[in-house]
Tab-separated table of C-alpha atoms in Angstrom:
chain	number	residue	atom	x	y	z
W	1	MET	CA	-30.111	3.351	15.705
W	2	ARG	CA	-28.128	6.568	16.009
W	3	ILE	CA	-26.264	7.130	19.693
W	4	LEU	CA	-24.707	10.567	18.617
W	5	GLU	CA	-28.206	12.034	17.832
W	6	GLY	CA	-28.156	15.289	19.060
W	7	THR	CA	-25.286	15.236	20.838
W	8	GLU	CA	-23.687	18.672	19.839
W	9	PRO	CA	-22.033	20.215	17.325
W	10	VAL	CA	-24.919	17.761	15.453
W	11	PRO	CA	-24.109	17.960	12.619
W	12	VAL	CA	-20.525	17.178	13.425
W	13	PHE	CA	-21.279	14.563	15.284
W	14	ARG	CA	-24.193	13.703	12.538
W	15	PHE	CA	-21.628	12.905	9.897
W	16	PHE	CA	-18.755	11.111	12.642
W	17	GLU	CA	-21.275	8.785	13.152
W	18	GLU	CA	-22.295	7.414	9.123
W	19	ILE	CA	-18.328	7.494	9.011
W	20	CYS	CA	-18.309	5.231	11.922
W	21	ARG	CA	-21.132	2.982	10.276
W	22	ILE	CA	-18.298	2.571	6.705
W	23	PRO	CA	-15.454	0.356	7.043
W	24	HIS	CA	-12.098	2.651	6.587
W	25	GLY	CA	-9.048	1.458	7.589
W	26	SER	CA	-6.292	1.458	6.014
W	27	GLY	CA	-6.077	0.020	2.527
W	28	ASN	CA	-9.631	-0.280	2.477
W	29	GLU	CA	-10.980	3.222	1.754
W	30	ALA	CA	-13.070	3.196	-1.406
W	31	MET	CA	-16.192	2.874	0.277
W	32	LEU	CA	-15.722	6.614	2.553
W	33	SER	CA	-13.654	7.549	-0.728
W	34	ASP	CA	-16.638	6.761	-2.656
W	35	TYR	CA	-19.196	8.250	0.266
W	36	LEU	CA	-17.624	11.868	-0.120
W	37	LYS	CA	-17.995	11.935	-3.949
W	38	GLU	CA	-21.658	10.614	-3.897
W	39	PHE	CA	-21.368	12.999	-0.991
W	40	ALA	CA	-20.355	16.483	-2.683
W	41	MET	CA	-22.222	15.531	-6.137
W	42	GLN	CA	-26.230	15.750	-3.790
W	43	ARG	CA	-24.928	18.763	-2.861
W	44	GLY	CA	-23.870	19.655	-6.383
W	45	LEU	CA	-20.206	20.700	-5.278
W	46	HIS	CA	-16.807	19.793	-7.708
W	47	CYS	CA	-15.764	17.475	-6.784
W	48	ILE	CA	-12.671	15.716	-7.600
W	49	GLN	CA	-11.420	11.217	-6.452
W	50	ASP	CA	-8.014	10.151	-8.625
W	51	GLU	CA	-6.778	7.053	-8.568
W	52	TRP	CA	-5.810	6.640	-5.198
W	53	LYS	CA	-9.434	7.533	-4.210
W	54	ASN	CA	-8.260	10.807	-2.481
W	55	ILE	CA	-11.651	13.229	-2.925
W	56	ILE	CA	-10.469	17.083	-3.535
W	57	ILE	CA	-14.209	18.826	-3.244
W	58	VAL	CA	-14.574	23.143	-3.825
W	59	LYS	CA	-16.925	25.225	-1.929
W	60	GLU	CA	-17.584	28.867	-3.291
W	61	ALA	CA	-17.119	31.167	-0.321
W	62	ALA	CA	-20.648	32.256	1.177
W	63	PRO	CA	-22.206	35.324	0.114
W	64	GLY	CA	-19.982	38.804	1.746
W	65	CYS	CA	-16.832	36.128	2.190
W	66	GLU	CA	-15.915	36.660	-2.012
W	67	GLU	CA	-12.748	38.871	-1.359
W	68	GLU	CA	-11.663	36.484	1.206
W	69	GLU	CA	-8.403	33.925	0.198
W	70	THR	CA	-9.511	30.110	-0.461
W	71	MET	CA	-8.622	27.959	2.829
W	72	ILE	CA	-7.832	24.624	2.289
W	73	LEU	CA	-9.282	22.821	4.719
W	74	GLN	CA	-7.534	18.591	4.827
W	75	GLY	CA	-7.434	15.306	6.871
W	76	HIS	CA	-7.253	11.915	5.818
W	77	MET	CA	-10.141	9.314	5.159
W	78	ASP	CA	-8.241	5.943	6.584
W	79	MET	CA	-7.621	4.723	10.013
W	80	VAL	CA	-5.680	2.025	12.215
W	81	ALA	CA	-8.193	-0.426	13.134
W	82	VAL	CA	-7.177	-2.334	15.646
W	83	LYS	CA	-8.824	-4.700	17.406
W	84	GLU	CA	-8.917	-6.167	21.208
W	85	PRO	CA	-8.568	-10.654	20.272
W	86	ASP	CA	-12.162	-11.490	21.154
W	87	CYS	CA	-14.188	-8.807	19.500
W	88	ASP	CA	-16.154	-10.063	16.735
W	89	ILE	CA	-16.542	-7.349	14.411
W	90	ASP	CA	-15.210	-7.815	11.025
W	91	LEU	CA	-13.037	-4.130	10.616
W	92	THR	CA	-13.422	-4.788	6.947
W	93	LYS	CA	-16.987	-4.963	6.334
W	94	ASP	CA	-18.838	-3.882	9.467
W	95	PRO	CA	-19.814	-1.035	11.563
W	96	LEU	CA	-18.056	0.197	14.572
W	97	ARG	CA	-19.864	-0.145	17.577
W	98	LEU	CA	-19.952	3.256	19.559
W	99	GLN	CA	-20.029	3.492	22.834
W	100	VAL	CA	-20.195	6.857	25.436
W	101	ASN	CA	-19.555	7.934	28.647
W	102	GLY	CA	-19.681	10.642	30.117
W	103	ASP	CA	-17.490	13.253	27.919
W	104	LEU	CA	-15.624	10.270	26.072
W	105	ILE	CA	-16.607	8.286	23.238
W	106	SER	CA	-14.949	5.278	22.196
W	107	ALA	CA	-15.938	2.173	20.056
W	108	GLU	CA	-16.367	-1.625	22.073
W	109	GLY	CA	-13.773	-3.381	21.127
W	110	THR	CA	-12.292	-1.407	18.101
W	111	SER	CA	-9.740	1.354	17.651
W	112	LEU	CA	-12.074	4.364	17.453
W	113	GLY	CA	-10.872	6.374	14.493
W	114	GLY	CA	-11.356	9.577	16.073
W	115	ASP	CA	-7.923	9.946	14.157
W	116	ASP	CA	-8.651	11.064	11.510
W	117	GLY	CA	-12.864	10.654	11.405
W	118	ILE	CA	-12.990	13.618	13.376
W	119	ALA	CA	-10.982	15.448	11.011
W	120	VAL	CA	-13.603	14.769	7.853
W	121	ALA	CA	-16.833	15.256	9.581
W	122	CYS	CA	-16.044	18.763	10.416
W	123	ILE	CA	-14.989	19.405	6.425
W	124	LEU	CA	-17.997	16.982	5.900
W	125	ALA	CA	-20.330	19.784	8.025
W	126	LEU	CA	-19.110	22.839	6.786
W	127	LEU	CA	-19.460	21.580	3.102
W	128	ASP	CA	-23.122	20.806	4.264
W	129	ALA	CA	-23.590	24.209	5.833
W	130	LYS	CA	-25.522	27.090	4.373
W	131	ASP	CA	-25.409	29.608	7.285
W	132	ILE	CA	-21.474	29.499	8.510
W	133	PRO	CA	-19.843	32.858	6.688
W	134	HIS	CA	-16.606	31.132	5.242
W	135	PRO	CA	-14.179	32.014	1.885
W	136	SER	CA	-13.980	29.573	-0.570
W	137	LEU	CA	-13.426	25.948	0.716
W	138	GLU	CA	-11.099	22.891	-1.393
W	139	ALA	CA	-11.052	19.949	1.007
W	140	VAL	CA	-8.348	17.630	0.390
W	141	ILE	CA	-8.932	13.805	1.861
W	142	THR	CA	-6.524	11.748	1.696
W	143	THR	CA	-6.121	8.461	1.964
W	144	GLY	CA	-3.395	5.788	3.076
W	145	GLU	CA	-2.136	8.266	5.841
W	146	GLU	CA	-1.499	5.772	8.243
W	147	VAL	CA	0.679	3.331	5.662
W	148	GLY	CA	2.938	5.809	4.423
W	149	MET	CA	0.863	8.361	3.270
W	150	ASP	CA	0.522	6.940	0.275
W	151	GLY	CA	-2.652	9.244	-1.159
W	152	ALA	CA	-0.368	12.551	-0.087
W	153	VAL	CA	2.575	11.452	-2.051
W	154	GLY	CA	-0.064	10.586	-5.269
W	155	ILE	CA	-1.753	13.255	-5.413
W	156	ASP	CA	-2.094	15.882	-7.909
W	157	LEU	CA	-2.804	19.610	-6.224
W	158	SER	CA	-2.110	21.684	-9.307
W	159	MET	CA	-5.723	22.668	-9.120
W	160	LEU	CA	-5.791	24.147	-6.298
W	161	LYS	CA	-6.116	27.481	-6.215
W	162	GLY	CA	-5.469	28.177	-1.826
W	163	ARG	CA	-2.318	28.622	-0.651
W	164	ARG	CA	-2.923	27.907	3.569
W	165	MET	CA	-4.154	25.196	5.068
W	166	LEU	CA	-5.357	24.196	8.080
W	167	ASN	CA	-4.812	20.712	8.601
W	168	LEU	CA	-7.381	18.469	11.322
W	169	ASP	CA	-5.088	15.899	12.046
W	170	ASN	CA	-3.880	17.142	15.380
W	171	GLU	CA	-5.436	15.623	18.855
W	172	GLU	CA	-4.425	18.280	21.591
W	173	GLU	CA	-6.984	21.011	22.350
W	174	GLY	CA	-5.294	24.156	22.520
W	175	VAL	CA	-2.011	23.101	21.086
W	176	LEU	CA	-1.210	24.417	17.192
W	177	LEU	CA	1.351	22.833	15.582
W	178	THR	CA	3.866	23.899	12.807
W	179	GLY	CA	6.066	21.711	12.074
W	180	CYS	CA	6.222	18.127	12.233
W	181	ALA	CA	8.734	14.781	12.128
W	182	GLY	CA	9.937	13.439	8.517
W	183	GLY	CA	10.136	9.426	8.180
W	184	MET	CA	9.693	6.103	6.508
W	185	ARG	CA	8.504	2.729	6.657
W	186	ALA	CA	10.983	-0.363	6.723
W	187	ASP	CA	10.487	-3.500	5.798
W	188	CYS	CA	13.286	-6.336	6.910
W	189	LYS	CA	13.877	-9.297	5.888
W	190	LEU	CA	15.905	-11.961	7.367
W	191	PRO	CA	16.035	-15.753	5.258
W	192	VAL	CA	15.240	-18.432	7.973
W	193	THR	CA	15.077	-22.384	7.250
W	194	TRP	CA	13.500	-25.324	9.188
W	195	GLU	CA	13.551	-28.749	10.620
W	196	LYS	CA	11.407	-30.944	12.329
W	197	ARG	CA	11.242	-31.977	16.371
W	198	SER	CA	9.574	-33.611	18.662
W	199	GLY	CA	9.645	-31.782	22.125
W	200	SER	CA	7.143	-29.265	25.078
W	201	VAL	CA	5.454	-27.155	23.165
W	202	LEU	CA	4.345	-23.704	24.628
W	203	GLU	CA	3.122	-20.789	23.656
W	204	VAL	CA	4.402	-17.361	24.793
W	205	CYS	CA	2.947	-14.221	25.404
W	206	VAL	CA	4.095	-10.936	25.650
W	207	THR	CA	1.286	-8.805	26.541
W	208	GLY	CA	-0.568	-5.905	29.319
W	209	LEU	CA	1.367	-3.131	27.988
W	210	GLN	CA	0.266	0.351	27.086
W	211	GLY	CA	1.469	0.805	23.168
W	212	GLY	CA	-0.077	3.694	21.609
W	213	HIS	CA	1.068	5.856	18.898
W	214	SER	CA	5.199	5.639	17.848
W	215	GLY	CA	5.306	9.501	17.341
W	216	ALA	CA	3.004	10.826	19.778
W	217	GLU	CA	3.623	8.240	22.789
W	218	ILE	CA	7.216	7.004	22.289
W	219	ILE	CA	8.866	10.088	24.240
W	220	LYS	CA	6.593	7.882	27.123
W	221	GLU	CA	9.251	4.954	26.133
W	222	GLY	CA	7.171	2.370	27.471
W	223	GLY	CA	6.942	-1.497	26.986
W	224	ASN	CA	7.178	-2.370	22.892
W	225	ALA	CA	5.908	-6.548	23.059
W	226	ASN	CA	8.511	-7.281	20.080
W	227	CYS	CA	11.602	-6.452	21.746
W	228	LEU	CA	10.611	-7.636	24.945
W	229	MET	CA	9.892	-10.985	23.335
W	230	GLY	CA	13.008	-10.929	21.271
W	231	ARG	CA	14.077	-10.855	24.732
W	232	VAL	CA	12.822	-13.775	26.070
W	233	LEU	CA	13.510	-15.409	23.282
W	234	ASP	CA	17.389	-15.225	23.506
W	235	ALA	CA	17.723	-15.377	26.918
W	236	LEU	CA	15.593	-18.997	25.920
W	237	ALA	CA	18.288	-19.981	23.465
W	238	GLU	CA	20.806	-18.848	25.147
W	239	LYS	CA	20.403	-21.264	27.965
W	240	THR	CA	17.983	-24.330	26.444
W	241	ASP	CA	17.308	-25.723	23.096
W	242	ALA	CA	13.905	-23.672	22.710
W	243	SER	CA	13.295	-23.148	19.111
W	244	LEU	CA	10.687	-21.191	17.173
W	245	ILE	CA	7.577	-22.516	15.695
W	246	SER	CA	5.500	-19.199	14.639
W	247	LEU	CA	6.412	-15.768	16.192
W	248	GLU	CA	3.422	-12.646	15.857
W	249	GLY	CA	3.599	-9.195	17.253
W	250	GLY	CA	2.599	-6.430	16.604
W	251	LEU	CA	-0.597	-4.438	14.275
W	252	ALA	CA	0.773	-1.867	12.689
W	253	ASP	CA	4.279	-0.100	11.936
W	254	ASN	CA	3.239	2.628	13.224
W	255	ALA	CA	2.025	1.908	16.494
W	256	ILE	CA	3.821	0.712	19.576
W	257	PRO	CA	2.760	-3.606	19.957
W	258	ARG	CA	1.057	-4.152	22.648
W	259	GLN	CA	0.934	-7.984	22.670
W	260	THR	CA	3.104	-10.613	20.819
W	261	ASP	CA	2.446	-14.412	20.856
W	262	ALA	CA	5.080	-17.012	20.440
W	263	ARG	CA	5.184	-20.846	20.213
W	264	ILE	CA	8.338	-23.011	21.048
W	265	ILE	CA	9.568	-26.014	20.981
W	266	ILE	CA	11.971	-27.450	23.734
W	267	SER	CA	13.264	-30.873	24.477
W	268	GLY	CA	11.378	-32.230	27.699
W	269	GLU	CA	14.701	-32.258	29.664
W	270	ALA	CA	15.104	-28.003	29.107
W	271	ARG	CA	11.375	-27.413	29.519
W	272	MET	CA	11.505	-27.064	33.111
W	273	LYS	CA	14.432	-25.169	33.247
W	274	GLY	CA	12.712	-22.688	29.839
W	275	LEU	CA	9.853	-21.926	32.134
W	276	ALA	CA	12.006	-20.742	34.849
W	277	ILE	CA	13.585	-18.457	31.935
W	278	ILE	CA	10.581	-16.816	31.372
W	279	GLU	CA	9.311	-16.698	35.065
W	280	GLU	CA	12.978	-14.673	35.640
W	281	MET	CA	12.284	-12.698	32.343
W	282	GLU	CA	8.220	-11.398	33.001
W	283	ALA	CA	10.093	-10.241	37.164
W	284	ALA	CA	13.249	-8.149	35.052
W	285	PHE	CA	10.576	-6.640	32.814
W	286	ARG	CA	8.162	-5.578	35.889
W	287	GLN	CA	11.435	-3.910	37.355
W	288	GLU	CA	12.689	-2.128	34.178
W	289	LEU	CA	8.651	-0.575	33.821
W	290	ALA	CA	6.885	-1.130	37.195
W	291	VAL	CA	6.452	3.394	36.361
W	292	LYS	CA	6.329	3.219	32.722
W	293	ASP	CA	4.380	0.287	31.599
W	294	PRO	CA	3.421	-1.724	35.045
W	295	ASP	CA	0.745	-4.238	33.711
W	296	VAL	CA	3.602	-6.203	31.941
W	297	LYS	CA	3.060	-9.612	31.949
W	298	ILE	CA	4.208	-13.571	29.667
W	299	VAL	CA	1.404	-15.540	29.325
W	300	VAL	CA	2.514	-19.141	29.013
W	301	LYS	CA	0.096	-22.305	28.026
W	302	GLU	CA	1.650	-25.879	27.681
W	303	GLU	CA	0.012	-27.668	25.107
W	304	GLY	CA	2.177	-31.142	25.797
W	305	GLU	CA	4.124	-32.960	23.279
W	306	GLN	CA	4.390	-32.332	19.911
W	307	THR	CA	6.543	-32.690	16.297
W	308	ALA	CA	6.406	-29.783	14.733
W	309	ASP	CA	8.344	-27.916	11.988
W	310	SER	CA	10.633	-24.775	14.177
W	311	LEU	CA	13.844	-22.891	12.833
W	312	ARG	CA	16.804	-24.471	12.733
W	313	LYS	CA	19.335	-24.348	15.241
W	314	GLU	CA	21.746	-22.085	13.457
W	315	SER	CA	18.576	-20.390	12.031
W	316	MET	CA	16.878	-19.607	15.518
W	317	GLY	CA	20.559	-18.234	16.438
W	318	ARG	CA	20.541	-15.458	13.894
W	319	ALA	CA	17.039	-14.890	13.980
W	320	VAL	CA	16.881	-14.099	18.294
W	321	SER	CA	20.807	-12.316	17.824
W	322	TYR	CA	19.522	-10.425	14.387
W	323	LEU	CA	16.359	-8.970	17.530
W	324	MET	CA	18.954	-8.542	19.811
W	325	ALA	CA	21.189	-6.452	17.571
W	326	MET	CA	18.676	-4.227	15.865
W	327	PRO	CA	17.709	-0.992	17.757
W	328	ASN	CA	14.586	-0.006	18.868
W	329	GLY	CA	12.677	3.736	20.552
W	330	ILE	CA	14.355	7.105	20.203
W	331	GLN	CA	17.444	7.551	19.408
W	332	ALA	CA	18.164	11.344	19.230
W	333	MET	CA	16.815	14.386	21.404
W	334	SER	CA	16.127	18.053	20.057
W	335	ALA	CA	18.775	19.683	21.100
W	336	ASP	CA	16.194	22.586	19.956
W	337	VAL	CA	12.712	22.223	21.029
W	338	GLU	CA	12.996	20.778	25.251
W	339	GLY	CA	11.386	17.605	25.736
W	340	LEU	CA	10.293	17.113	21.474
W	341	VAL	CA	11.920	13.530	20.294
W	342	GLU	CA	14.431	14.532	17.057
W	343	THR	CA	14.548	10.507	15.844
W	344	SER	CA	13.428	7.596	16.652
W	345	LEU	CA	12.333	4.494	15.141
W	346	ASN	CA	9.574	2.110	15.788
W	347	LEU	CA	9.596	-1.725	15.629
W	348	GLY	CA	5.684	-1.933	15.309
W	349	VAL	CA	5.241	-5.253	13.437
W	350	MET	CA	6.548	-8.989	13.636
W	351	ARG	CA	6.124	-11.826	11.695
W	352	LEU	CA	8.364	-14.864	10.700
W	353	SER	CA	6.816	-16.963	7.657
W	354	ARG	CA	8.207	-19.919	6.291
W	355	GLU	CA	10.360	-18.084	3.821
W	356	HIS	CA	11.561	-15.289	7.205
W	357	LEU	CA	11.474	-13.406	9.925
W	358	GLN	CA	9.909	-9.877	8.652
W	359	LEU	CA	10.214	-6.619	10.980
W	360	THR	CA	8.815	-3.774	9.523
W	361	TYR	CA	9.875	-0.719	11.524
W	362	ALA	CA	8.586	3.464	11.517
W	363	VAL	CA	11.469	5.868	11.272
W	364	ARG	CA	10.791	9.013	11.998
W	365	SER	CA	12.930	12.404	12.285
W	366	SER	CA	12.556	16.780	12.346
W	367	LEU	CA	16.618	16.077	10.602
W	368	GLU	CA	17.887	14.135	7.471
W	369	SER	CA	20.483	13.461	8.369
W	370	GLY	CA	18.698	12.158	12.068
W	371	LYS	CA	16.976	9.767	9.431
W	372	LYS	CA	19.444	9.092	6.973
W	373	ALA	CA	21.595	7.639	9.862
W	374	VAL	CA	18.783	5.320	10.964
W	375	ARG	CA	18.802	3.800	7.709
W	376	ARG	CA	21.918	3.107	7.445
W	377	LYS	CA	22.277	1.316	10.992
W	378	LEU	CA	19.012	-0.956	9.726
W	379	GLN	CA	20.616	-1.492	6.725
W	380	ALA	CA	24.242	-2.342	8.031
W	381	VAL	CA	22.720	-4.353	10.917
W	382	SER	CA	20.881	-6.445	8.169
W	383	GLY	CA	23.753	-7.161	5.845
W	384	LEU	CA	26.172	-8.789	9.180
W	385	ALA	CA	22.550	-10.927	9.385
W	386	GLY	CA	22.636	-11.582	6.042
W	387	ALA	CA	18.898	-10.295	5.817
W	388	LYS	CA	17.464	-7.894	2.903
W	389	MET	CA	15.598	-3.953	4.070
W	390	GLU	CA	13.593	-2.400	1.885
W	391	ILE	CA	12.281	1.377	2.120
W	392	ARG	CA	8.372	1.997	1.545
W	393	GLY	CA	6.940	5.151	2.415
W	394	GLU	CA	9.272	7.892	2.439
W	395	TYR	CA	7.653	11.113	3.597
W	396	PRO	CA	9.637	14.898	4.105
W	397	GLY	CA	9.218	16.294	7.992
W	398	TRP	CA	7.606	20.157	8.268
W	399	ALA	CA	9.657	23.345	8.427
W	400	TYR	CA	8.610	25.701	10.636
W	401	ARG	CA	7.458	29.397	9.062
W	402	GLN	CA	8.732	32.376	10.344
W	403	ASP	CA	6.333	34.369	8.152
W	404	SER	CA	2.427	32.740	8.680
W	405	PRO	CA	-0.656	34.677	9.146
W	406	LEU	CA	-2.706	32.547	9.278
W	407	ARG	CA	-0.545	31.273	12.107
W	408	ASP	CA	-0.881	34.543	13.534
W	409	LYS	CA	-4.703	34.827	13.070
W	410	MET	CA	-5.415	31.900	14.418
W	411	ILE	CA	-3.412	32.654	18.121
W	412	ARG	CA	-5.491	35.918	17.924
W	413	VAL	CA	-8.994	34.035	17.442
W	414	TYR	CA	-7.923	32.146	19.969
W	415	GLU	CA	-6.543	35.314	22.379
W	416	ARG	CA	-9.901	36.418	22.344
W	417	MET	CA	-12.138	33.632	22.605
W	418	TYR	CA	-10.384	32.020	25.566
W	419	GLY	CA	-8.241	34.489	26.942
W	420	GLU	CA	-4.877	32.554	26.679
W	421	LYS	CA	-2.282	32.112	23.822
W	422	PRO	CA	-2.621	28.422	22.664
W	423	ARG	CA	1.043	26.504	22.694
W	424	VAL	CA	2.512	26.903	19.404
W	425	GLU	CA	4.838	23.391	18.608
W	426	ALA	CA	6.315	21.127	16.670
W	427	ILE	CA	5.539	17.262	16.992
W	428	HIS	CA	7.473	14.713	16.020
W	429	ALA	CA	4.589	12.554	14.526
W	430	GLY	CA	3.889	12.306	11.482
W	431	LEU	CA	2.025	15.106	9.487
W	432	GLU	CA	0.822	15.529	5.212
W	433	CYS	CA	2.197	19.297	5.773
W	434	GLY	CA	5.663	18.491	4.404
W	435	LEU	CA	4.116	16.293	1.611
W	436	PHE	CA	1.928	19.158	0.808
W	437	SER	CA	4.347	21.888	1.424
W	438	ALA	CA	6.352	20.125	-0.860
W	439	LYS	CA	4.382	20.326	-4.387
W	440	LEU	CA	2.168	23.683	-3.180
W	441	PRO	CA	4.756	26.796	-2.410
W	442	GLU	CA	4.347	29.418	-0.161
W	443	LEU	CA	1.838	26.633	1.767
W	444	ASP	CA	0.821	28.602	4.971
W	445	CYS	CA	-0.378	25.270	7.138
W	446	VAL	CA	-1.047	25.335	11.001
W	447	SER	CA	-2.551	22.204	12.194
W	448	TYR	CA	-5.621	21.905	14.850
W	449	GLY	CA	-7.653	19.357	16.140
W	450	PRO	CA	-10.016	18.267	19.044
W	451	ASP	CA	-8.486	16.273	22.428
W	452	MET	CA	-8.102	12.983	21.676
W	453	LYS	CA	-6.281	9.876	24.114
W	454	GLY	CA	-5.254	6.285	23.441
W	455	ILE	CA	-5.222	6.926	19.312
W	456	HIS	CA	-4.164	4.120	17.191
W	457	THR	CA	-5.304	1.911	19.762
W	458	THR	CA	-8.443	-0.123	21.333
W	459	GLU	CA	-8.646	2.479	24.302
W	460	GLU	CA	-8.929	5.446	21.577
W	461	VAL	CA	-11.271	8.049	23.067
W	462	LEU	CA	-12.834	11.652	21.459
W	463	SER	CA	-13.649	14.149	23.896
W	464	ILE	CA	-17.618	15.482	22.990
W	465	SER	CA	-16.388	19.732	24.635
W	466	SER	CA	-13.426	19.403	22.861
W	467	VAL	CA	-14.681	19.073	19.722
W	468	LYS	CA	-16.949	21.611	20.421
W	469	ARG	CA	-15.376	23.987	21.309
W	470	VAL	CA	-12.569	23.016	18.294
W	471	TRP	CA	-15.350	23.353	16.217
W	472	GLU	CA	-16.692	27.405	17.557
W	473	TYR	CA	-12.764	28.359	16.830
W	474	LEU	CA	-12.698	26.882	13.492
W	475	LEU	CA	-16.077	29.090	12.663
W	476	GLU	CA	-14.396	32.113	13.953
W	477	VAL	CA	-10.875	31.013	12.300
W	478	LEU	CA	-12.847	30.808	8.998
W	479	LYS	CA	-14.635	34.564	9.248
W	480	PRO	CA	-13.538	37.140	7.236
């Protein structure tokens, strides 16, 4: 049964539902990449699938449009695949369970992957169509965008003829994006040592937070579950003999963590004091986040007396101090664009293993100097703590282009269709446009897309009516 059957625009939602049936979380895009290759082969379209599983598909211009300049259509095939703790779906092999509630599409218990599945669906609908006027199309669908833009870093674009590109990785209708922040991933690893001890074991969970995309949502300054857990552990370590047995928080470096879980061991005589400290911290968090993240809570489950491996006292102290000293959140606001975050970092993933405590950050800045400053700060604090830091997935920002015929055309078409100007903006989130611009000199690029909310979370929703309007707008933009 097809949940979206008959939903307008039919071609777009037919392909979107097919995409949702193919697992395509970051690092698991092979099946979707093969599907896209088979799609092209069945239609006799020239297709390249590279070692990164990126896909390039070329379609000749529609009759009457042969003299038009080639248009590159670009999106990414991977999604941030997250699910609720009690969800029985295996996101590495099971299809998503789509739901429709009025105008909104979501997925039961998981993220939807509208970012960027709806872009891929629009591109496929255009490539499949036989009656839509369009110039020569070069579709470029990348992998690994959500984990460092790996596909865009590795892809060879030398065969492309186009020098204007429509990126379909935007989540706000009516906004033409013309610039974005650069970024990188930072893995910080603090060595730890263990000992066996006996005491009362507590399972502590910081939860109830809204989370969200670390580029788009960080300006809201909501709670970060990993950072809040760091404060809980610091308070416990300062006043009791509590030590960590396990620690795990966050699902992706570019998603603000909504939940962090820890198991601690504490002596019987300090147990009640520890429980009281946790209550005090919950009250403090509720007061601090009353407006920004009002549902924050700390859930405690007592597991009774046990003997378990836990961090040595010295190692626990260093781990907690490291957590408290490391930066997080907004570091600077833009002086040029009101309301735009200039530099930030997000402690998206935190894991305690036998060897080390690992903190993984997504760092973003519209200034290379800002990105470098955050890198040096992370290196400095890590060095003082005895931790090591590794950088991966670094990508450039996308600078605003003063002369943009594509942007000008899109503004004219929007005004004609809707009687008002679209907003032209830069964003703090990362887009692949910066990497494409570096590889294709003189690339004229604009990013656009339909309304989505809660991307990278299980609350992700996609507006049906917005997809319809964006599709109609794209068709007008492609006309001669």
